[in-house]
């Protein structure tokens, strides 16, 4: 399926068949290991929904994931999946995409995987602008290892390694991606699932590196430790703490909520896609010979 | 004081008694509980003047420890598995610079395929990185070896890894005799660095060294390890005087003096092996064991002496050199060079597979009858191996091995490709 065809589908509201998330999952690996109340499943559903509406054949998709709760999601998807080492999914994905430019390469990663141990790969993936979609699930904590501080843990929050409350500042991953040159940058909360699905559709259809930060919730470990309520309270407060801008529009500052993070499409940067640039350069070098 | 305590917490409390000044860590199973507990102990002020830093990777964790140690602070970190491999460059750097950092390894397998359970692949991969490596059999050992590790590291200016089996030790609750701060203070004096970055007396650390001097620098690192062979038993004896417990020094023989067959192993499996030795001794088999506490430096002479009466030696190890066999066995054979003692290797417990007494007995009996193939893979499922080999011969694209085997065993759905 060509990028143009995918783009055409991105504009459509829905596909001919009703979306059934179960047809995109590997039932043999159930029960899944996510905790009750975890937002990652909603994000996974949104991603599968986006793929469904874009009408991309499952066999043309390569999901690359890292280590952590986010990294485990790849295993549940009925497509080509590659569970890589901690922090490296973007690097593995770059190799995969260069070797097989015809595949839609989607990286599922988390805040620890993508911003801490794999932070270097993120900035260079943004700079290089290969046609990869990176969905980073931000739950502000290392969930799989039991709740240690991550680079996106909010200040003063408690984790198992910040018994005093976190004293370090949190990353704004989207601003980082934008500054590093990512072609398409967006953010959404899990409770806005249809909006998240639409954002992911645009990100996948975008010809270049797209970075989507999904604000997810870790109810069991992080929420409990910080008295943030159960999953419904957590995801609704996430929504109220966000500052939605009109989809694709300009962010309007709202002084009454100065610390809130904007959601939606945050930036686009029309740059040549690296794979194409590279292949063209090779072709012209061969012609000169 | 006797305490019923999780292994990780016992180690954390022992580290706290050693008063490190900088602790830096990155979470990785099965080590995480140690540094989680330490973060709590730092908060409550139980570590004294200590700074705890959460870092972005293991590579950063050890690099921070190197910086802290270079500035004259007692530094500690802990990791496991992929985390240790990721910090490999810094591992060599710390030993090259002669910085007495102590690091706990919660031993865990290395992927792919991803596996969080115990074996020794991680620390064995870095066995020759210039660090001293001590292996704990029990949680009591782990506590005691950590206290000795700081003393050893600081006396010789060499970093020390204390390796303890992930889950088997780190997550096991058992009785541990926890030392008190007076004991530890009398054993472990405050850290006085041999060299320190000090603006008043500027020095250069990590200077570039060319072929004209590199060999000499490396020899001196070798020399430190030779010194450690002398120092480790001394420190162990001194430790026993203060704490009343003997960790064995370099090696710990168990009913091996008159044994015809001697088993050599390291880590927690030694406990199981001792039980098997007792049982088989009762049945009249002349069996003994030697626990290797210090794998690096390797106690060539002490082990040779301990094995001098053995008619055969069996090495049980939780790691594998593909195409060769064991890793530990290479060093054991070196200690027996010039003798004709047959040495068997049993590769066991990879990726957390349980090492049962029953399986060990079967393999030991085979070895005693000199029928054991070398290397022997304990409890290997040959049916699975044969099927997978057949599949891969039938078609080139036979699918990922790990997934195929999971399918064959019915652990995930679908048939092998």
Coordinates of N, CA and C in Angstrom, one line a residue, chain A residues 40-235:
Chain A
X40 N -2.6 1.7 28.9 CA -1.9 1.2 27.7 C -2.8 0.4 26.7
X41 N -3.8 -0.3 27.3 CA -4.7 -1.1 26.5 C -5.5 -0.1 25.6
X42 N -5.9 1.0 26.2 CA -6.7 2.0 25.4 C -5.9 2.5 24.2
X43 N -4.6 2.8 24.5 CA -3.7 3.3 23.4 C -3.5 2.2 22.4
X44 N -3.4 0.9 22.8 CA -3.3 -0.2 21.8 C -4.5 -0.2 21.0
X45 N -5.7 -0.1 21.6 CA -6.9 -0.2 20.8 C -7.0 1.0 19.8
X46 N -6.6 2.2 20.3 CA -6.6 3.3 19.3 C -5.7 3.1 18.1
X47 N -4.5 2.5 18.4 CA -3.6 2.2 17.3 C -4.1 1.2 16.3
X48 N -4.8 0.2 16.9 CA -5.3 -0.9 16.0 C -6.5 -0.3 15.2
X49 N -7.3 0.6 15.8 CA -8.4 1.3 15.2 C -7.9 2.2 14.0
X50 N -6.8 2.9 14.3 CA -6.2 3.7 13.3 C -5.8 2.9 12.1
X51 N -5.1 1.8 12.4 CA -4.6 0.9 11.3 C -5.8 0.4 10.5
X52 N -6.9 0.0 11.2 CA -8.1 -0.5 10.6 C -8.7 0.6 9.6
X53 N -8.8 1.8 10.1 CA -9.4 2.8 9.3 C -8.5 3.2 8.1
X54 N -7.2 3.1 8.3 CA -6.3 3.4 7.2 C -6.3 2.2 6.2
X55 N -6.9 1.1 6.5 CA -7.0 0.0 5.7 C -5.6 -0.6 5.3
X56 N -4.7 -0.6 6.2 CA -3.4 -1.1 5.9 C -3.5 -2.6 6.3
X57 N -3.0 -3.4 5.3 CA -3.0 -4.9 5.5 C -2.0 -5.2 6.7
X58 N -2.5 -6.0 7.6 CA -1.7 -6.4 8.8 C -0.3 -6.9 8.4
X59 N -0.2 -7.6 7.3 CA 1.0 -8.1 6.9 C 2.0 -7.1 6.5
X60 N 1.5 -5.9 6.2 CA 2.4 -4.8 5.8 C 2.9 -3.9 6.9
X61 N 2.5 -4.4 8.1 CA 2.9 -3.6 9.3 C 4.0 -4.2 10.1
X62 N 5.0 -3.5 10.5 CA 6.0 -4.0 11.4 C 6.0 -3.2 12.7
X63 N 5.6 -3.9 13.8 CA 5.6 -3.2 15.1 C 6.9 -3.5 15.8
X64 N 7.6 -2.4 16.2 CA 8.8 -2.6 16.9 C 8.7 -2.0 18.3
X65 N 8.9 -2.8 19.3 CA 8.8 -2.3 20.7 C 10.0 -2.5 21.5
X66 N 10.1 -1.8 22.6 CA 11.3 -1.9 23.5 C 11.0 -2.7 24.7
X67 N 11.5 -2.3 25.8 CA 11.3 -3.0 27.1 C 10.4 -2.1 28.1
X68 N 9.6 -2.8 28.8 CA 8.7 -2.1 29.8 C 7.3 -2.5 29.5
X69 N 6.4 -1.9 30.2 CA 5.0 -2.2 30.0 C 4.6 -1.9 28.6
X70 N 5.1 -0.8 28.0 CA 4.7 -0.4 26.7 C 5.3 -1.4 25.7
X71 N 6.5 -1.9 26.0 CA 7.2 -2.8 25.1 C 6.5 -4.1 24.9
X72 N 5.7 -4.5 25.9 CA 5.0 -5.8 25.9 C 3.8 -5.7 25.0
X73 N 3.3 -4.5 24.6 CA 2.1 -4.4 23.8 C 2.3 -5.1 22.4
X74 N 3.5 -4.9 21.9 CA 3.8 -5.4 20.6 C 3.5 -6.9 20.5
X75 N 3.7 -7.6 21.6 CA 3.5 -9.1 21.5 C 2.1 -9.5 21.3
X76 N 1.2 -8.6 21.7 CA -0.3 -8.9 21.6 C -0.9 -8.6 20.2
X77 N -0.1 -7.9 19.4 CA -0.6 -7.5 18.1 C -0.4 -8.6 17.0
X78 N -1.4 -8.9 16.3 CA -1.3 -9.9 15.2 C -0.8 -9.3 14.0
X79 N 0.5 -9.0 14.0 CA 1.2 -8.5 12.8 C 2.7 -8.9 12.9
X80 N 3.5 -8.3 12.1 CA 5.0 -8.6 12.2 C 5.4 -7.8 13.4
X81 N 5.9 -8.5 14.5 CA 6.3 -7.7 15.6 C 7.8 -8.1 16.0
X82 N 8.4 -7.1 16.6 CA 9.8 -7.2 16.9 C 10.0 -6.6 18.3
X83 N 10.3 -7.5 19.3 CA 10.4 -7.1 20.7 C 11.9 -6.9 20.9
X84 N 12.4 -5.7 21.0 CA 13.9 -5.4 21.0 C 14.4 -5.2 22.4
X85 N 15.6 -4.7 22.5 CA 16.2 -4.5 23.8 C 15.8 -3.1 24.4
X86 N 16.1 -2.9 25.6 CA 15.6 -1.7 26.3 C 16.2 -0.4 25.7
X87 N 15.3 0.4 25.2 CA 15.7 1.7 24.7 C 16.0 1.8 23.2
X88 N 16.1 0.6 22.6 CA 16.6 0.6 21.2 C 15.5 0.4 20.1
X89 N 14.2 0.4 20.4 CA 13.3 0.1 19.3 C 13.5 1.1 18.1
X90 N 13.7 2.4 18.4 CA 13.9 3.3 17.2 C 15.1 3.0 16.4
X91 N 16.1 2.5 17.0 CA 17.3 2.1 16.2 C 17.0 0.9 15.4
X92 N 16.4 -0.1 16.0 CA 16.1 -1.4 15.3 C 15.1 -1.0 14.1
X93 N 14.2 -0.1 14.4 CA 13.2 0.3 13.4 C 13.8 1.0 12.2
X94 N 14.9 1.8 12.5 CA 15.6 2.5 11.4 C 16.2 1.5 10.4
X95 N 16.8 0.5 11.0 CA 17.4 -0.6 10.1 C 16.3 -1.3 9.3
X96 N 15.2 -1.6 10.0 CA 14.1 -2.3 9.4 C 13.5 -1.4 8.2
X97 N 13.3 -0.2 8.5 CA 12.7 0.7 7.5 C 13.6 0.9 6.3
X98 N 14.9 1.0 6.5 CA 15.8 1.2 5.4 C 15.8 0.0 4.5
X99 N 15.8 -1.2 5.2 CA 15.8 -2.4 4.4 C 14.5 -2.7 3.7
X100 N 13.4 -2.4 4.4 CA 12.1 -2.6 3.8 C 11.2 -1.4 3.8
X101 N 11.5 -0.4 2.9 CA 10.8 0.8 2.9 C 9.3 0.6 2.6
X102 N 8.9 -0.5 2.1 CA 7.5 -0.8 1.8 C 6.6 -1.1 3.0
X103 N 7.3 -1.4 4.1 CA 6.5 -1.7 5.3 C 6.2 -0.4 6.1
X104 N 5.0 -0.4 6.8 CA 4.7 0.7 7.7 C 5.3 0.3 9.0
X105 N 6.3 1.0 9.4 CA 7.0 0.7 10.7 C 6.5 1.6 11.8
X106 N 6.0 0.9 12.8 CA 5.4 1.6 14.0 C 6.2 1.2 15.2
X107 N 6.7 2.2 16.0 CA 7.4 1.9 17.2 C 6.5 2.1 18.4
X108 N 6.4 1.2 19.3 CA 5.7 1.4 20.6 C 6.7 1.4 21.7
X109 N 6.7 2.5 22.4 CA 7.8 2.7 23.4 C 7.2 3.4 24.6
X110 N 7.9 3.5 25.7 CA 7.5 4.2 26.9 C 8.3 5.4 27.3
X111 N 8.0 6.1 28.3 CA 8.8 7.2 28.7 C 10.2 6.9 29.1
X112 N 10.3 5.7 29.8 CA 11.7 5.3 30.2 C 12.5 4.8 29.1
X113 N 11.8 4.0 28.3 CA 12.5 3.3 27.1 C 12.9 4.4 26.1
X114 N 12.1 5.4 25.9 CA 12.3 6.3 24.8 C 13.1 7.6 25.2
X115 N 12.9 8.0 26.4 CA 13.5 9.3 26.8 C 14.7 9.1 27.8
X116 N 14.8 8.0 28.4 CA 15.9 7.8 29.3 C 17.0 7.0 28.6
X117 N 16.8 5.7 28.7 CA 17.9 4.8 28.2 C 18.0 4.9 26.6
X118 N 16.9 5.3 26.0 CA 16.9 5.4 24.5 C 16.8 6.8 24.0
X119 N 17.1 7.8 24.9 CA 16.9 9.2 24.5 C 17.7 9.6 23.3
X120 N 18.9 9.1 23.3 CA 19.8 9.5 22.1 C 19.2 9.0 20.8
X121 N 18.6 7.9 20.8 CA 18.0 7.4 19.5 C 16.8 8.2 19.1
X122 N 16.1 8.7 20.1 CA 14.9 9.5 19.8 C 15.3 10.8 19.1
X123 N 16.3 11.5 19.6 CA 16.7 12.8 19.0 C 17.3 12.5 17.6
X124 N 17.9 11.4 17.4 CA 18.5 11.2 16.0 C 17.5 10.7 15.1
X125 N 16.5 10.0 15.6 CA 15.4 9.5 14.7 C 14.6 10.8 14.2
X126 N 14.4 11.7 15.1 CA 13.7 13.0 14.8 C 14.6 13.7 13.7
X127 N 15.8 13.8 13.9 CA 16.7 14.5 13.1 C 16.8 13.9 11.7
X128 N 16.8 12.6 11.6 CA 17.0 11.8 10.4 C 15.7 11.9 9.6
X129 N 14.5 11.8 10.2 CA 13.2 11.9 9.6 C 12.9 10.7 8.7
X130 N 13.3 9.5 9.1 CA 12.8 8.3 8.4 C 11.3 8.2 8.6
X131 N 10.6 7.5 7.6 CA 9.2 7.4 7.8 C 8.8 6.3 8.8
X132 N 8.9 6.7 10.0 CA 8.5 5.8 11.1 C 7.5 6.5 12.0
X133 N 6.6 5.8 12.5 CA 5.7 6.4 13.5 C 6.1 5.9 14.9
X134 N 6.3 6.8 15.8 CA 6.7 6.4 17.2 C 5.6 6.8 18.1
X135 N 5.0 5.8 18.7 CA 3.9 6.1 19.8 C 4.6 5.8 21.1
X136 N 4.8 6.9 21.8 CA 5.4 6.8 23.2 C 4.3 6.9 24.2
X137 N 4.2 5.9 25.0 CA 3.2 5.9 26.1 C 3.8 6.5 27.3
X138 N 3.3 7.6 27.8 CA 3.9 8.2 28.9 C 3.0 8.0 30.2
X139 N 3.5 7.1 31.1 CA 2.7 6.9 32.3 C 3.5 7.4 33.5
X140 N 4.6 8.2 33.2 CA 5.4 8.9 34.2 C 6.2 7.9 35.2
X141 N 6.3 6.7 34.8 CA 6.9 5.8 35.7 C 7.5 4.5 35.0
X142 N 8.5 3.8 35.7 CA 8.9 2.5 35.2 C 7.9 1.5 35.9
X143 N 6.9 1.1 35.1 CA 5.9 0.3 35.7 C 6.3 -1.2 35.9
X144 N 7.0 -1.7 34.8 CA 7.3 -3.1 34.8 C 8.2 -3.5 35.9
X145 N 9.2 -2.7 36.3 CA 10.1 -3.0 37.4 C 9.5 -2.6 38.7
X146 N 8.3 -2.1 38.8 CA 7.7 -1.9 40.1 C 7.6 -0.4 40.5
X147 N 7.8 0.5 39.6 CA 7.5 1.9 40.0 C 8.6 2.8 40.3
X148 N 9.7 2.8 39.5 CA 10.8 3.8 39.8 C 10.6 5.1 39.0
X149 N 11.3 6.1 39.5 CA 11.2 7.4 38.8 C 11.6 7.3 37.4
X150 N 10.9 8.1 36.5 CA 11.3 8.1 35.1 C 11.5 9.6 34.7
X151 N 12.0 9.8 33.5 CA 12.3 11.2 33.1 C 11.0 12.1 32.9
X152 N 9.8 11.5 33.0 CA 8.6 12.3 32.9 C 7.8 12.3 34.2
X153 N 8.4 11.7 35.2 CA 7.7 11.8 36.5 C 7.6 13.2 36.9
X154 N 6.3 13.6 37.3 CA 6.1 15.0 37.7 C 6.9 15.3 38.9
X155 N 7.2 16.6 39.1 CA 8.0 17.0 40.3 C 7.2 16.7 41.5
X156 N 7.9 16.4 42.6 CA 7.3 16.1 43.9 C 6.5 14.8 44.0
X157 N 6.4 14.1 42.9 CA 5.6 12.8 43.0 C 6.5 11.7 43.6
X158 N 5.8 10.8 44.3 CA 6.5 9.7 45.0 C 6.6 8.5 44.0
X159 N 7.8 7.9 44.0 CA 8.0 6.6 43.4 C 8.9 5.8 44.3
X160 N 9.1 4.5 44.0 CA 9.9 3.7 44.9 C 11.3 4.2 45.0
X161 N 11.8 5.0 44.0 CA 13.2 5.5 44.2 C 13.2 7.0 44.5
X162 N 12.0 7.6 44.7 CA 12.0 9.0 45.1 C 11.1 9.1 46.4
X163 N 11.6 8.5 47.5 CA 10.8 8.6 48.7 C 10.7 10.0 49.3
X164 N 11.5 10.9 48.8 CA 11.3 12.3 49.2 C 10.4 13.1 48.3
X165 N 9.9 12.5 47.2 CA 9.2 13.2 46.2 C 10.3 13.5 45.1
X166 N 9.9 13.5 43.9 CA 10.8 13.7 42.8 C 11.4 15.1 42.8
X167 N 12.7 15.2 42.8 CA 13.3 16.5 42.8 C 13.8 16.9 41.4
X168 N 13.6 16.1 40.4 CA 14.2 16.4 39.1 C 13.0 16.9 38.2
X169 N 13.4 17.8 37.2 CA 12.4 18.3 36.3 C 12.0 17.2 35.3
X170 N 10.8 17.3 34.8 CA 10.3 16.3 33.8 C 10.5 16.8 32.4
X171 N 10.7 15.8 31.5 CA 10.9 16.2 30.1 C 9.6 16.6 29.5
X172 N 9.6 17.5 28.6 CA 8.5 17.7 27.7 C 8.9 17.0 26.4
X173 N 8.4 15.8 26.2 CA 8.9 15.0 25.1 C 8.6 15.6 23.7
X174 N 7.4 16.2 23.6 CA 7.0 16.7 22.3 C 7.8 17.9 21.9
X175 N 8.2 18.7 22.9 CA 9.0 19.9 22.5 C 10.4 19.4 22.1
X176 N 10.8 18.3 22.8 CA 12.1 17.8 22.5 C 12.1 17.2 21.0
X177 N 11.1 16.5 20.7 CA 11.0 15.9 19.3 C 10.9 17.0 18.3
X178 N 10.1 18.0 18.6 CA 10.0 19.1 17.6 C 11.3 19.8 17.4
X179 N 12.0 20.1 18.5 CA 13.3 20.8 18.4 C 14.3 19.9 17.6
X180 N 14.2 18.6 17.8 CA 15.2 17.7 17.1 C 14.8 17.5 15.6
X181 N 13.7 18.0 15.2 CA 13.4 18.0 13.8 C 12.3 17.0 13.3
X182 N 11.6 16.4 14.3 CA 10.6 15.5 13.9 C 9.6 16.1 12.9
X183 N 9.1 15.3 11.9 CA 8.2 15.8 10.9 C 6.8 16.1 11.4
X184 N 6.4 15.3 12.3 CA 5.0 15.4 12.8 C 5.0 15.1 14.3
X185 N 4.5 16.0 15.1 CA 4.5 15.8 16.6 C 3.1 16.0 17.1
X186 N 2.6 15.1 18.0 CA 1.3 15.3 18.6 C 1.2 14.6 19.9
X187 N 0.2 15.0 20.7 CA 0.0 14.5 22.0 C -1.5 14.3 22.2
X188 N -1.8 13.2 22.9 CA -3.3 13.0 23.3 C -3.4 12.2 24.6
X189 N -4.5 12.3 25.2 CA -4.8 11.5 26.4 C -5.6 10.3 26.0
X190 N -5.5 9.2 26.8 CA -6.2 8.0 26.4 C -7.7 8.1 26.4
X191 N -8.2 8.9 27.3 CA -9.7 9.0 27.4 C -10.3 9.5 26.2
X192 N -9.6 10.3 25.4 CA -10.1 10.8 24.1 C -9.8 9.8 23.0
X193 N -10.3 8.6 23.1 CA -9.8 7.5 22.3 C -10.0 7.9 20.8
X194 N -11.2 8.3 20.4 CA -11.4 8.6 18.9 C -10.4 9.7 18.4
X195 N -10.2 10.7 19.3 CA -9.3 11.8 18.9 C -7.9 11.2 18.8
X196 N -7.5 10.3 19.7 CA -6.2 9.7 19.7 C -6.1 8.8 18.4
X197 N -7.1 8.1 18.1 CA -7.1 7.3 16.9 C -6.9 8.2 15.6
X198 N -7.6 9.3 15.6 CA -7.4 10.2 14.4 C -6.0 10.8 14.4
X199 N -5.4 11.1 15.5 CA -4.1 11.6 15.6 C -3.1 10.6 15.1
X200 N -3.3 9.3 15.5 CA -2.4 8.2 15.1 C -2.6 8.0 13.6
X201 N -3.8 8.1 13.1 CA -4.0 8.0 11.6 C -3.2 9.0 10.8
X202 N -3.2 10.2 11.3 CA -2.4 11.3 10.6 C -0.9 11.0 10.8
X203 N -0.5 10.5 11.9 CA 0.9 10.3 12.2 C 1.4 9.1 11.3
X204 N 0.6 8.1 11.1 CA 1.0 7.0 10.3 C 1.0 7.4 8.8
X205 N 0.0 8.2 8.4 CA -0.1 8.6 7.0 C 1.0 9.6 6.7
X206 N 1.6 10.3 7.7 CA 2.6 11.3 7.4 C 3.9 10.6 6.9
X207 N 4.4 11.2 5.8 CA 5.6 10.6 5.2 C 6.9 11.2 5.8
X208 N 7.3 10.7 6.9 CA 8.5 11.2 7.7 C 8.3 10.7 9.1
X209 N 9.2 11.2 10.0 CA 9.2 10.7 11.4 C 8.1 11.4 12.1
X210 N 7.2 10.6 12.7 CA 6.1 11.2 13.5 C 6.2 10.7 14.9
X211 N 6.0 11.6 15.8 CA 6.1 11.3 17.2 C 4.8 11.6 18.0
X212 N 4.2 10.6 18.6 CA 3.0 10.8 19.3 C 3.2 10.4 20.7
X213 N 3.0 11.4 21.6 CA 3.0 11.1 23.0 C 1.6 10.8 23.5
X214 N 1.4 9.6 24.1 CA 0.1 9.3 24.6 C 0.2 9.4 26.1
X215 N -0.6 10.3 26.7 CA -0.6 10.4 28.2 C -1.4 9.2 28.7
X216 N -0.7 8.2 29.3 CA -1.4 7.0 29.8 C -1.3 7.1 31.3
X217 N -2.0 6.1 31.9 CA -2.0 6.1 33.4 C -1.5 4.8 34.0
X218 N -0.7 4.9 35.0 CA -0.3 3.7 35.8 C -1.1 3.8 37.1
X219 N -2.2 3.2 37.1 CA -3.1 3.3 38.3 C -2.5 2.5 39.5
X220 N -2.1 1.2 39.2 CA -1.7 0.3 40.3 C -0.5 0.8 41.1
X221 N 0.5 1.2 40.4 CA 1.7 1.5 41.1 C 1.9 3.0 41.3
X222 N 1.7 3.8 40.3 CA 2.0 5.2 40.4 C 0.8 6.0 41.0
X223 N -0.4 5.7 40.5 CA -1.6 6.3 41.0 C -1.8 6.1 42.5
X224 N -1.7 4.8 42.8 CA -1.9 4.4 44.2 C -0.9 5.1 45.1
X225 N 0.4 5.1 44.7 CA 1.4 5.7 45.6 C 1.2 7.2 45.8
X226 N 0.6 7.9 44.8 CA 0.5 9.3 44.8 C -1.0 9.8 45.1
X227 N -1.8 8.8 45.5 CA -3.2 9.1 45.8 C -3.9 9.8 44.7
X228 N -3.7 9.3 43.5 CA -4.3 10.0 42.3 C -5.7 9.4 41.9
X229 N -6.2 8.5 42.8 CA -7.5 8.0 42.5 C -7.4 6.7 41.6
X230 N -8.6 6.2 41.3 CA -8.6 5.0 40.4 C -8.5 5.4 39.0
X231 N -8.5 4.5 38.1 CA -8.3 4.8 36.7 C -9.3 5.8 36.2
X232 N -10.6 5.8 36.4 CA -11.5 6.8 35.9 C -11.1 8.2 36.3
X233 N -10.7 8.3 37.6 CA -10.3 9.6 38.1 C -9.0 10.1 37.5
X234 N -8.1 9.1 37.3 CA -6.8 9.5 36.8 C -6.9 9.9 35.3
X235 N -7.7 9.2 34.5 CA -7.7 9.6 33.1 C -8.6 10.8 32.9

